[in-house]
């Protein structure tokens, strides 16, 4: 009897019916539920109107794209003609126009070579990634710099624009990630010398602004080097940026390492795994996925910090934006130029953010705890 | 102090350990022969977990000697890793690797430590999952299993290394009561197959039916070693009597 009753009761319990929400009902529920909410809605709506409408008119409705000089613009709205005419410089900086195909080719090779990394069925992704990181810089450098295979040399001071931003950010990210992991592991090492060295490096580098490091690299380093020894300015900036973000990366990774329970280490040790096997197979895979948001945060910070290289005379995307508006023919168009540069940065940073969210979802899909 | 017969595979002689000022192990002497099953019991804080964790050097002892399978445990990493390959361990809190599937948990150590080819390791893993009666869970993640299932996976994972000795550190203490039996059944089967086992547990039924001898520890010392028939009916020391009366009362 009792069993039957329970069974029928269970059958009677239905999942709640999801109401079909109309636009009007949604508005009433979310925006006009009480008199003060209605008031706030109207107020905020009015403020948005005050701000967004003029911006939209300036940037889109009244904007000029036609023509090929400042005279084509009427200054009622934005003068995107500047961006159109100088687009090549935003992207390639002062790289010779007839050689730009080399940059395109190198970036295309990078894009194609990275495809296997996104194939989830591909088993040896890590090995492939390490190989790519080791081999690609040679390909890239050969194409960018030239002086080989009949390619004319393009000195690094002529590299610039978005291209330079990508070079610095790309090198910075690929170098600082493994370096940061090693520093984080070193900081938790039981060997006092290694631990102290790592702590000292991290605290020192994290304690000074990136600008300082770039200045040191470009101005002071040559003073200490023997005469005749001269590193390329870009190379020094790259090392500076990579070391700087490695210190931040190390602290992010350390956060992840601390979240791994002691039992995981013990289980790995009890199975006879050595230190590097335990670290590579058990600890890091768990620790790194815990701190994906922090890692991507550091990458995005690094990407934007590349614009600081302008102060040592390299022209990245922002540097080019600044340089272009100092041209007397285009004076007074700073807003357009900077907005375009900001848009360029935003595209890449937002892409990184979206990709990291995708990775997080994929990794947590199988592993519900 | 012995209870062992035949050739001992674990020898502990006058083992001492301190956690800072706290003297956890105060001169442990114990010999375990091949294929023997030893149950270690005692009140909490008596040092039983620390003692069996010394056998595969998850804890370092500071005085005395421990010889496992003819190899002395020293700070030499090579020795320690050699011993860990031969000694399987099952923990109270399972400690499965949550980012790997059950099957991946099992084949990891054979592949990386023993260099077994993947296919062979997978076959061994599947046969062990059959043995612990959960082959259908092979491709799930540990987080999707019940506690009892997780602990059986943990036992299978340790067995995948084909160990000569199995250590169990309170394997059923973190389980819901209805899951204790499924884990004990697997352990009893293992015992019947002739595995050398050292088990820290409060499951006195298990001790009575499986153990060759029971070790009672209190305050960092081994107080009594006796076959279960003697241990449970006529213990010699008062401390053992007190402990038994406390755990057998309810």
Coordinates of C-alpha atoms in Angstrom, one line a residue:
Chain A
X1 CA 0.0 0.0 0.0
X2 CA 2.6 2.5 1.2
X3 CA 4.8 1.7 -1.7
X4 CA 2.0 2.2 -4.2
X5 CA 1.1 5.5 -2.6
X6 CA 4.6 6.7 -2.9
X7 CA 4.8 5.6 -6.5
X8 CA 1.7 7.5 -7.5
X9 CA 2.8 10.6 -5.5
X10 CA 6.1 10.5 -7.4
X11 CA 4.2 10.3 -10.7
X12 CA 2.1 13.3 -9.7
X13 CA 5.2 15.4 -9.1
X14 CA 6.0 17.2 -12.3
X15 CA 8.9 19.5 -13.0
X16 CA 7.8 23.1 -12.9
X17 CA 6.5 24.4 -16.2
X18 CA 8.8 27.1 -17.6
X19 CA 6.7 30.2 -18.3
X20 CA 6.9 31.7 -21.7
X21 CA 8.2 35.1 -21.0
X22 CA 7.0 37.9 -23.3
X23 CA 9.0 41.1 -23.9
X24 CA 6.5 43.1 -22.0
X25 CA 6.5 40.8 -19.0
X26 CA 10.2 40.8 -19.0
X27 CA 10.3 44.6 -19.0
X28 CA 7.8 44.9 -16.2
X29 CA 9.6 42.3 -14.1
X30 CA 13.1 43.6 -14.6
X31 CA 12.9 47.3 -15.3
X32 CA 9.6 48.6 -13.9
X33 CA 8.8 46.4 -10.9
X34 CA 8.4 49.3 -8.4
X35 CA 8.1 53.1 -8.8
X36 CA 11.8 53.7 -7.8
X37 CA 13.0 51.0 -10.2
X38 CA 11.0 52.7 -13.0
X39 CA 12.5 56.1 -12.0
X40 CA 16.0 54.6 -12.2
X41 CA 15.3 52.9 -15.5
X42 CA 14.2 56.2 -17.0
X43 CA 17.1 58.1 -15.5
X44 CA 19.7 55.7 -16.7
X45 CA 18.1 55.5 -20.1
X46 CA 18.3 59.3 -20.4
X47 CA 22.0 59.3 -19.5
X48 CA 22.7 56.6 -22.0
X49 CA 20.9 58.7 -24.6
X50 CA 23.0 61.7 -23.7
X51 CA 26.2 59.8 -24.2
X52 CA 25.7 57.2 -26.8
X53 CA 23.8 59.2 -29.4
X54 CA 26.5 61.8 -29.9
X55 CA 29.2 59.1 -30.0
X56 CA 27.2 57.2 -32.5
X57 CA 26.7 60.2 -34.7
X58 CA 30.3 61.2 -34.5
X59 CA 31.7 57.7 -35.2
X60 CA 29.2 56.5 -37.7
X61 CA 26.6 58.9 -39.0
X62 CA 28.7 62.0 -39.6
X63 CA 31.9 60.2 -40.2
X64 CA 34.0 60.4 -43.4
X65 CA 35.8 57.5 -45.0
X66 CA 36.1 58.8 -48.6
X67 CA 39.0 60.8 -50.0
X68 CA 42.7 60.5 -49.3
X69 CA 43.6 63.5 -47.3
X70 CA 42.4 65.5 -44.3
X71 CA 40.6 68.0 -46.7
X72 CA 38.1 65.3 -47.5
X73 CA 36.8 65.4 -43.9
X74 CA 34.2 68.0 -42.8
X75 CA 34.9 67.6 -39.1
X76 CA 31.2 67.2 -38.2
X77 CA 32.2 63.6 -37.4
X78 CA 35.1 61.3 -37.3
X79 CA 37.7 61.3 -40.1
X80 CA 38.3 57.6 -40.7
X81 CA 40.1 58.6 -43.9
X82 CA 43.2 58.8 -41.9
X83 CA 42.9 55.2 -40.8
X84 CA 42.1 54.1 -44.4
X85 CA 45.1 55.9 -45.9
X86 CA 47.6 55.0 -43.2
X87 CA 46.3 51.5 -42.5
X88 CA 49.5 49.9 -43.7
X89 CA 51.5 51.8 -41.1
X90 CA 49.2 50.9 -38.3
X91 CA 49.7 47.3 -39.2
X92 CA 53.4 47.1 -40.3
X93 CA 54.9 50.3 -38.9
X94 CA 57.9 51.5 -41.0
X95 CA 58.4 48.1 -42.5
X96 CA 59.2 48.7 -46.3
X97 CA 56.0 48.5 -48.3
X98 CA 57.4 46.1 -50.9
X99 CA 58.6 43.7 -48.2
X100 CA 55.3 43.5 -46.2
X101 CA 54.4 40.2 -47.8
X102 CA 57.1 38.6 -45.6
X103 CA 55.2 39.6 -42.5
X104 CA 52.0 38.3 -43.9
X105 CA 53.6 35.1 -44.9
X106 CA 55.2 34.6 -41.5
X107 CA 51.9 35.3 -39.8
X108 CA 50.0 33.0 -42.2
X109 CA 52.6 30.2 -41.4
X110 CA 52.0 30.8 -37.7
X111 CA 48.2 30.6 -38.1
X112 CA 48.4 27.4 -40.1
X113 CA 51.0 25.8 -37.8
X114 CA 48.8 26.5 -34.8
X115 CA 45.8 24.7 -36.2
X116 CA 46.8 21.3 -34.8
X117 CA 46.9 22.8 -31.3
X118 CA 43.1 23.3 -31.5
X119 CA 42.3 19.8 -32.6
X120 CA 41.1 18.0 -29.6
X121 CA 41.6 14.6 -31.2
X122 CA 45.3 15.3 -31.7
X123 CA 47.1 13.3 -29.0
X124 CA 50.6 14.8 -29.1
X125 CA 49.6 18.4 -28.7
X126 CA 52.0 19.2 -26.0
X127 CA 55.0 17.8 -27.8
X128 CA 53.9 19.6 -31.0
X129 CA 53.5 22.9 -29.0
X130 CA 57.0 22.6 -27.6
X131 CA 58.4 21.9 -31.1
X132 CA 56.6 24.8 -32.5
X133 CA 57.9 27.2 -29.8
X134 CA 61.4 26.0 -30.6
X135 CA 61.2 26.1 -34.4
X136 CA 58.9 28.9 -35.2
X137 CA 61.1 31.8 -33.9
X138 CA 63.7 30.8 -36.5
X139 CA 61.2 30.9 -39.3
X140 CA 59.8 34.1 -38.1
X141 CA 63.1 35.8 -37.5
X142 CA 64.4 34.7 -41.0
X143 CA 61.4 36.2 -42.7
X144 CA 61.1 39.3 -40.6
X145 CA 64.8 40.2 -40.5
X146 CA 65.9 38.8 -43.8
X147 CA 69.6 38.8 -44.9
X148 CA 69.2 35.3 -46.0
X149 CA 67.7 33.5 -49.0
X150 CA 68.1 36.7 -51.0
X151 CA 65.8 38.6 -48.7
X152 CA 67.0 42.2 -48.0
X153 CA 67.7 43.0 -44.3
X154 CA 65.0 44.9 -42.5
X155 CA 66.5 46.4 -39.3
X156 CA 64.4 46.0 -36.2
X157 CA 63.9 49.8 -35.6
X158 CA 61.7 49.6 -38.8
X159 CA 59.4 47.0 -37.4
X160 CA 56.3 48.5 -35.9
X161 CA 52.6 48.7 -35.6
X162 CA 50.3 45.8 -34.8
X163 CA 53.0 43.5 -36.2
X164 CA 55.5 44.6 -33.6
X165 CA 52.8 44.3 -30.9
X166 CA 52.2 40.8 -31.9
X167 CA 55.9 39.9 -32.0
X168 CA 56.5 41.3 -28.5
X169 CA 53.3 39.8 -27.1
X170 CA 53.9 36.5 -28.8
X171 CA 57.5 36.1 -27.6
X172 CA 56.5 37.4 -24.2
X173 CA 53.7 34.9 -23.7
X174 CA 55.5 31.9 -25.0
X175 CA 58.7 32.7 -23.0
X176 CA 57.0 33.8 -19.8
X177 CA 54.7 30.9 -19.4
X178 CA 57.3 28.1 -19.0
X179 CA 59.6 30.4 -17.2
X180 CA 56.8 31.4 -14.8
X181 CA 56.0 27.7 -14.1
X182 CA 59.7 27.0 -13.4
X183 CA 59.9 30.0 -11.0
X184 CA 56.8 28.9 -9.2
X185 CA 58.1 25.4 -8.8
X186 CA 61.4 26.8 -7.7
X187 CA 59.7 29.0 -5.1
X188 CA 58.2 25.9 -3.6
X189 CA 61.3 23.8 -3.8
X190 CA 62.9 22.2 -0.8
X191 CA 66.3 23.2 -1.9
X192 CA 67.1 26.5 -0.1
X193 CA 69.4 27.9 -2.8
X194 CA 66.9 27.5 -5.6
X195 CA 64.1 28.7 -3.4
X196 CA 65.9 31.9 -2.4
X197 CA 67.0 32.7 -5.9
X198 CA 63.4 32.3 -7.2
X199 CA 61.9 34.4 -4.4
X200 CA 64.6 37.1 -4.9
X201 CA 63.9 37.2 -8.7
X202 CA 60.2 37.3 -8.3
X203 CA 60.1 39.9 -5.6
X204 CA 62.7 42.1 -7.3
X205 CA 61.0 42.1 -10.7
X206 CA 57.5 42.4 -9.4
X207 CA 58.6 45.3 -7.2
X208 CA 59.6 47.6 -10.1
X209 CA 57.5 49.1 -12.9
X210 CA 57.9 47.6 -16.4
X211 CA 59.0 51.0 -17.6
X212 CA 62.0 50.8 -15.3
X213 CA 63.0 47.4 -16.6
X214 CA 62.7 48.6 -20.2
X215 CA 64.8 51.7 -19.5
X216 CA 67.4 49.6 -17.7
X217 CA 67.5 47.2 -20.7
X218 CA 67.8 50.0 -23.3
X219 CA 69.9 52.6 -21.5
X220 CA 71.8 51.1 -18.7
X221 CA 72.6 47.7 -20.0
X222 CA 74.9 49.0 -22.8
X223 CA 76.9 50.9 -20.2
X224 CA 77.8 47.7 -18.4
X225 CA 78.6 45.7 -21.5
X226 CA 82.1 45.8 -23.0
X227 CA 82.5 48.1 -25.9
X228 CA 81.6 46.5 -29.2
X229 CA 79.1 44.1 -27.7
X230 CA 75.7 45.3 -28.7
X231 CA 72.4 43.6 -28.4
X232 CA 69.6 44.7 -30.6
X233 CA 67.2 47.1 -28.9
X234 CA 64.2 45.0 -29.7
X235 CA 65.9 41.9 -28.3
X236 CA 66.5 43.7 -25.0
X237 CA 62.9 44.8 -24.8
X238 CA 61.8 41.3 -25.5
X239 CA 63.9 39.9 -22.7
X240 CA 62.7 42.6 -20.4
X241 CA 59.0 42.0 -21.1
X242 CA 59.4 38.2 -20.9
X243 CA 61.2 38.3 -17.5
X244 CA 58.7 40.8 -16.2
X245 CA 55.6 38.8 -17.0
X246 CA 57.4 35.6 -15.9
X247 CA 57.5 37.0 -12.4
X248 CA 53.7 37.6 -12.4
X249 CA 53.0 34.3 -14.1
X250 CA 55.0 32.6 -11.3
X251 CA 52.8 34.0 -8.6
X252 CA 49.6 33.0 -10.5
X253 CA 50.9 29.5 -11.0
X254 CA 51.9 29.3 -7.4
X255 CA 48.3 30.0 -6.4
X256 CA 47.3 27.0 -8.4
X257 CA 50.0 24.8 -6.9
X258 CA 48.9 25.6 -3.4
X259 CA 45.4 24.5 -4.1
X260 CA 46.5 20.9 -4.9
X261 CA 45.8 18.7 -1.8
X262 CA 48.8 16.9 -0.2
X263 CA 47.1 13.6 -0.9
X264 CA 47.7 14.0 -4.7
X265 CA 51.5 14.3 -4.1
X266 CA 51.4 11.4 -1.7
X267 CA 49.5 9.2 -4.1
X268 CA 51.9 10.1 -7.0
X269 CA 54.9 9.4 -4.8
X270 CA 53.5 6.1 -3.5
X271 CA 53.1 4.9 -7.1
X272 CA 56.9 5.5 -7.6
X273 CA 56.6 8.6 -9.8
X274 CA 59.7 10.8 -9.7
X275 CA 59.5 14.6 -9.1
X276 CA 59.2 15.7 -12.7
X277 CA 56.7 12.9 -13.5
X278 CA 54.6 13.9 -10.5
X279 CA 54.8 17.5 -11.4
X280 CA 54.1 17.1 -15.1
X281 CA 51.5 14.5 -15.0
X282 CA 49.6 15.1 -11.7
X283 CA 50.3 18.5 -10.2
X284 CA 50.6 20.9 -13.1
X285 CA 47.6 19.7 -15.1
X286 CA 45.4 20.3 -12.1
X287 CA 47.0 23.4 -10.9
X288 CA 47.1 25.2 -14.3
X289 CA 43.5 24.6 -15.1
X290 CA 42.5 26.0 -11.7
X291 CA 44.3 29.3 -12.6
X292 CA 43.3 29.7 -16.2
X293 CA 41.6 33.0 -15.5
X294 CA 44.7 34.3 -13.8
X295 CA 47.0 33.1 -16.5
X296 CA 44.9 34.8 -19.2
X297 CA 44.6 37.9 -17.1
X298 CA 48.4 38.0 -17.1
X299 CA 48.6 37.4 -20.9
X300 CA 46.1 40.2 -21.5
X301 CA 48.1 42.5 -19.2
X302 CA 51.2 41.6 -21.1
X303 CA 49.6 42.2 -24.5
X304 CA 48.6 45.8 -23.5
X305 CA 51.9 46.5 -21.7
X306 CA 53.7 46.0 -24.9
X307 CA 52.7 49.6 -25.7
X308 CA 55.3 50.7 -23.1
X309 CA 58.1 50.0 -25.6
X310 CA 57.3 53.3 -27.2
X311 CA 59.3 55.0 -24.4
X312 CA 62.5 53.2 -25.6
X313 CA 61.8 54.3 -29.2
X314 CA 60.0 51.3 -30.6
X315 CA 56.7 51.9 -32.3
X316 CA 54.1 49.3 -31.6
X317 CA 50.4 49.8 -32.5
X318 CA 49.9 52.6 -30.0
X319 CA 53.3 54.1 -30.8
X320 CA 52.3 54.2 -34.5
X321 CA 49.0 55.8 -33.7
X322 CA 50.9 58.5 -31.9
X323 CA 53.5 58.9 -34.6
X324 CA 50.9 59.2 -37.4
X325 CA 49.0 62.1 -35.8
X326 CA 52.2 64.1 -35.5
X327 CA 52.4 64.3 -39.3
X328 CA 51.5 67.9 -40.1
X329 CA 49.2 66.7 -42.9
X330 CA 47.0 64.9 -40.3
X331 CA 47.2 67.2 -37.3
X332 CA 44.2 67.3 -35.0
X333 CA 43.0 63.7 -35.7
X334 CA 44.4 62.2 -32.4
X335 CA 41.0 60.9 -31.3
X336 CA 40.5 58.8 -34.5
X337 CA 44.0 57.5 -34.4
X338 CA 43.9 56.4 -30.7
X339 CA 40.4 55.0 -31.0
X340 CA 41.5 52.8 -33.8
X341 CA 44.5 51.6 -31.9
X342 CA 42.3 50.9 -28.8
X343 CA 40.0 48.9 -31.1
X344 CA 43.0 46.9 -32.3
X345 CA 44.1 46.0 -28.8
X346 CA 40.6 45.2 -27.8
X347 CA 40.0 42.7 -30.6
X348 CA 43.0 40.6 -29.5
X349 CA 42.4 40.8 -25.8
X350 CA 38.7 39.9 -26.2
X351 CA 39.7 37.0 -28.4
X352 CA 42.0 35.7 -25.7
X353 CA 39.4 36.1 -23.1
X354 CA 36.8 34.2 -25.1
X355 CA 39.2 31.4 -26.0
X356 CA 40.1 31.0 -22.3
X357 CA 36.4 30.7 -21.4
X358 CA 36.1 28.0 -24.1
X359 CA 39.1 26.1 -22.7
X360 CA 37.7 26.3 -19.2
X361 CA 34.3 24.9 -20.2
X362 CA 36.0 22.1 -22.2
X363 CA 38.2 21.1 -19.4
X364 CA 35.5 21.1 -16.8
X365 CA 33.1 19.2 -18.9
X366 CA 34.3 15.7 -18.1
X367 CA 35.3 16.4 -14.6
X368 CA 32.3 17.2 -12.4
X369 CA 33.2 16.9 -8.8
Chain B
X1 CA 59.5 -8.5 18.7
X2 CA 58.1 -10.8 16.1
X3 CA 55.0 -12.5 14.9
X4 CA 56.5 -13.3 11.6
X5 CA 57.5 -16.6 10.3
X6 CA 59.6 -17.4 7.3
X7 CA 61.6 -14.9 5.4
X8 CA 60.7 -11.3 6.5
X9 CA 59.9 -8.9 3.6
X10 CA 59.5 -5.9 5.9
X11 CA 61.9 -5.4 8.8
X12 CA 61.7 -2.4 11.2
X13 CA 64.3 -2.2 13.9
X14 CA 64.2 0.4 16.6
X15 CA 62.5 3.0 14.4
X16 CA 62.1 6.5 15.9
X17 CA 60.4 9.5 14.5
X18 CA 59.8 13.0 15.8
X19 CA 57.5 15.7 14.4
X20 CA 59.4 18.7 15.8
X21 CA 59.5 18.1 19.5
X22 CA 56.8 15.4 19.4
X23 CA 58.1 11.9 19.6
X24 CA 55.6 10.0 17.4
X25 CA 57.4 6.6 17.0
X26 CA 59.3 5.4 20.0
X27 CA 61.4 2.4 18.9
X28 CA 59.2 0.3 16.6
X29 CA 60.4 -3.3 16.0
X30 CA 58.3 -5.3 13.6
X31 CA 58.9 -8.1 11.1
X32 CA 56.4 -9.1 8.4
X33 CA 56.9 -12.3 6.4
X34 CA 56.0 -12.8 2.8
X35 CA 52.3 -13.3 2.3
X36 CA 51.5 -12.3 5.9
X37 CA 48.6 -10.1 6.7
X38 CA 49.1 -7.7 9.5
X39 CA 46.4 -5.5 11.0
X40 CA 47.5 -2.5 13.0
X41 CA 45.1 -1.0 15.4
X42 CA 45.2 1.5 18.3
X43 CA 43.7 4.7 19.5
X44 CA 44.0 7.8 17.2
X45 CA 47.3 9.6 17.6
X46 CA 49.1 6.3 18.5
X47 CA 51.3 6.6 15.5
X48 CA 49.9 3.7 13.4
X49 CA 49.5 5.8 10.2
X50 CA 52.9 7.3 10.6
X51 CA 54.4 3.8 11.0
X52 CA 53.0 2.4 7.8
X53 CA 53.8 5.6 6.0
X54 CA 57.4 5.1 7.0
X55 CA 57.4 1.8 5.1
X56 CA 57.3 3.6 1.7
X57 CA 58.9 6.7 3.1
X58 CA 56.0 9.1 2.8
X59 CA 57.4 9.8 6.3
X60 CA 61.1 9.8 7.0
X61 CA 62.2 7.9 10.1
X62 CA 65.1 9.5 12.0
X63 CA 66.6 6.6 13.9
X64 CA 66.7 2.9 13.4
X65 CA 66.4 1.0 10.2
X66 CA 63.7 -0.1 7.8
X67 CA 64.5 -2.8 5.2
X68 CA 61.8 -3.6 2.6
X69 CA 62.3 -6.4 0.2
X70 CA 66.0 -6.5 1.0
X71 CA 66.5 -2.7 0.3
X72 CA 67.3 -0.4 3.2
X73 CA 65.3 2.9 3.2
X74 CA 67.7 5.8 3.2
X75 CA 67.6 9.3 1.8
X76 CA 68.9 7.8 -1.4
X77 CA 66.2 8.7 -3.9
X78 CA 67.0 5.6 -6.1
X79 CA 66.3 3.3 -3.2
X80 CA 63.2 5.1 -2.2
X81 CA 61.8 4.9 -5.8
X82 CA 62.7 1.3 -6.1
X83 CA 60.8 0.4 -2.9
X84 CA 57.8 2.5 -3.9
X85 CA 57.5 0.5 -7.1
X86 CA 57.2 -2.7 -5.1
X87 CA 54.9 -1.3 -2.4
X88 CA 51.3 -0.3 -3.2
X89 CA 49.4 2.1 -0.9
X90 CA 45.7 2.8 -0.4
X91 CA 44.7 5.9 1.5
X92 CA 41.8 6.9 3.7
X93 CA 40.8 9.7 1.3
X94 CA 41.3 7.6 -1.9
X95 CA 43.6 10.3 -3.5
X96 CA 42.6 9.4 -7.1
X97 CA 43.7 11.8 -9.7
X98 CA 40.5 13.8 -10.5
X99 CA 41.7 15.1 -13.9
X100 CA 42.1 11.6 -15.3
X101 CA 39.6 8.9 -16.1
X102 CA 39.5 5.8 -14.0
X103 CA 41.4 3.9 -16.7
X104 CA 44.0 6.7 -17.0
X105 CA 44.5 6.6 -13.3
X106 CA 45.3 3.0 -13.5
X107 CA 47.7 3.0 -16.5
X108 CA 49.6 6.1 -15.5
X109 CA 52.2 4.5 -13.2
X110 CA 52.7 1.3 -15.2
X111 CA 53.3 3.4 -18.3
X112 CA 55.6 6.1 -16.8
X113 CA 57.3 4.2 -14.0
X114 CA 57.5 0.6 -15.4
X115 CA 57.5 1.7 -19.1
X116 CA 54.8 -0.8 -20.0
X117 CA 53.4 -0.2 -23.5
X118 CA 49.9 1.5 -23.3
X119 CA 48.0 -1.5 -24.8
X120 CA 49.5 -3.9 -22.3
X121 CA 48.9 -1.5 -19.4
X122 CA 45.2 -1.0 -20.5
X123 CA 44.7 -4.8 -20.6
X124 CA 46.1 -5.2 -17.1
X125 CA 44.0 -2.2 -15.9
X126 CA 40.8 -3.7 -17.3
X127 CA 41.5 -7.1 -15.8
X128 CA 42.0 -5.4 -12.4
X129 CA 38.8 -3.4 -12.8
X130 CA 37.0 -6.7 -13.4
X131 CA 38.6 -8.0 -10.2
X132 CA 37.3 -5.1 -8.2
X133 CA 34.0 -5.4 -10.0
X134 CA 33.7 -2.0 -11.7
X135 CA 34.9 -2.5 -15.4
X136 CA 32.0 -0.5 -16.6
X137 CA 33.3 2.7 -14.8
X138 CA 36.6 2.7 -16.7
X139 CA 35.9 5.8 -18.7
X140 CA 34.3 7.9 -16.0
X141 CA 36.1 10.4 -13.9
X142 CA 36.7 9.7 -10.2
X143 CA 34.3 12.5 -9.2
X144 CA 31.4 10.6 -10.8
X145 CA 31.9 7.5 -8.6
X146 CA 30.7 6.7 -5.1
X147 CA 33.2 6.5 -2.3
X148 CA 33.2 2.7 -2.3
X149 CA 33.8 2.6 -6.0
X150 CA 36.6 5.2 -5.7
X151 CA 38.3 3.2 -3.0
X152 CA 38.1 0.1 -5.2
X153 CA 39.6 2.0 -8.1
X154 CA 42.4 3.1 -5.7
X155 CA 43.1 -0.5 -4.8
X156 CA 43.2 -1.5 -8.5
X157 CA 45.5 1.5 -9.2
X158 CA 47.9 0.3 -6.6
X159 CA 47.7 -3.3 -7.9
X160 CA 48.5 -2.1 -11.4
X161 CA 52.1 -1.7 -10.4
X162 CA 52.1 -5.5 -9.5
X163 CA 53.4 -4.7 -6.0
X164 CA 54.8 -7.3 -3.6
X165 CA 53.4 -5.5 -0.6
X166 CA 50.1 -3.6 -0.1
X167 CA 49.7 -0.9 2.6
X168 CA 46.2 0.2 3.6
X169 CA 45.9 3.4 5.7
X170 CA 42.4 3.2 7.2
X171 CA 40.9 2.3 3.8
X172 CA 37.3 2.3 5.0
X173 CA 37.2 5.2 7.5
X174 CA 36.0 7.8 5.0
X175 CA 33.2 5.6 3.6
X176 CA 29.5 5.5 4.2
X177 CA 28.7 2.4 6.3
X178 CA 26.9 0.6 3.4
X179 CA 30.0 0.9 1.2
X180 CA 32.5 -0.6 3.7
X181 CA 31.6 -4.1 2.8
X182 CA 32.4 -3.8 -0.9
X183 CA 35.8 -2.5 -0.1
X184 CA 36.5 -5.1 2.6
X185 CA 35.4 -7.9 0.2
X186 CA 38.0 -6.8 -2.3
X187 CA 40.7 -6.8 0.4
X188 CA 39.7 -10.2 1.7
X189 CA 39.9 -11.6 -1.8
X190 CA 43.4 -10.0 -2.2
X191 CA 44.5 -11.5 1.1
X192 CA 43.3 -15.0 0.0
X193 CA 45.5 -14.7 -3.1
X194 CA 48.6 -14.4 -0.9
X195 CA 49.4 -10.7 -1.0
X196 CA 51.6 -9.4 1.8
X197 CA 49.4 -6.8 3.5
X198 CA 49.8 -4.2 6.3
X199 CA 46.4 -2.7 7.2
X200 CA 45.7 0.1 9.6
X201 CA 42.0 -0.3 10.4
X202 CA 39.3 -0.4 13.0
X203 CA 37.4 -3.2 11.3
X204 CA 37.9 -5.8 13.9
X205 CA 35.8 -8.3 11.9
X206 CA 38.4 -8.0 9.1
X207 CA 41.2 -8.5 11.6
X208 CA 39.6 -11.7 13.0
X209 CA 39.0 -13.3 9.7
X210 CA 42.1 -12.3 7.7
X211 CA 45.0 -11.3 9.9
X212 CA 47.9 -13.5 10.7
X213 CA 48.6 -11.3 13.6
X214 CA 47.3 -8.1 15.1
X215 CA 49.6 -5.2 16.2
X216 CA 48.3 -2.9 18.9
X217 CA 49.9 0.5 19.1
X218 CA 49.6 3.1 21.7
X219 CA 51.5 6.4 22.3
X220 CA 54.1 5.6 19.6
X221 CA 54.9 2.1 20.8
X222 CA 53.9 -1.4 19.9
X223 CA 52.2 -2.7 23.0
X224 CA 51.1 -6.1 21.8
X225 CA 51.5 -8.4 18.9
X226 CA 49.4 -11.6 18.8
X227 CA 47.4 -13.8 16.4
X228 CA 43.8 -12.6 16.4
X229 CA 42.6 -15.7 18.3
X230 CA 44.7 -14.7 21.2
X231 CA 44.5 -10.9 20.8
X232 CA 40.7 -10.7 21.0
X233 CA 40.2 -13.3 23.7
X234 CA 43.1 -13.0 26.1
X235 CA 45.1 -9.8 25.6
X236 CA 48.0 -9.5 27.9
X237 CA 48.3 -5.7 28.4
X238 CA 45.9 -3.6 30.3
X239 CA 46.0 -0.9 27.6
X240 CA 44.9 -3.5 25.0
X241 CA 42.1 -4.6 27.2
X242 CA 40.9 -1.0 27.7
X243 CA 41.0 -0.3 23.9
X244 CA 39.2 -3.5 23.0
X245 CA 36.5 -2.9 25.6
X246 CA 36.0 0.6 24.1
X247 CA 35.7 -0.5 20.5
X248 CA 33.8 -3.7 21.1
X249 CA 31.3 -2.2 23.4
X250 CA 28.9 -0.9 20.8

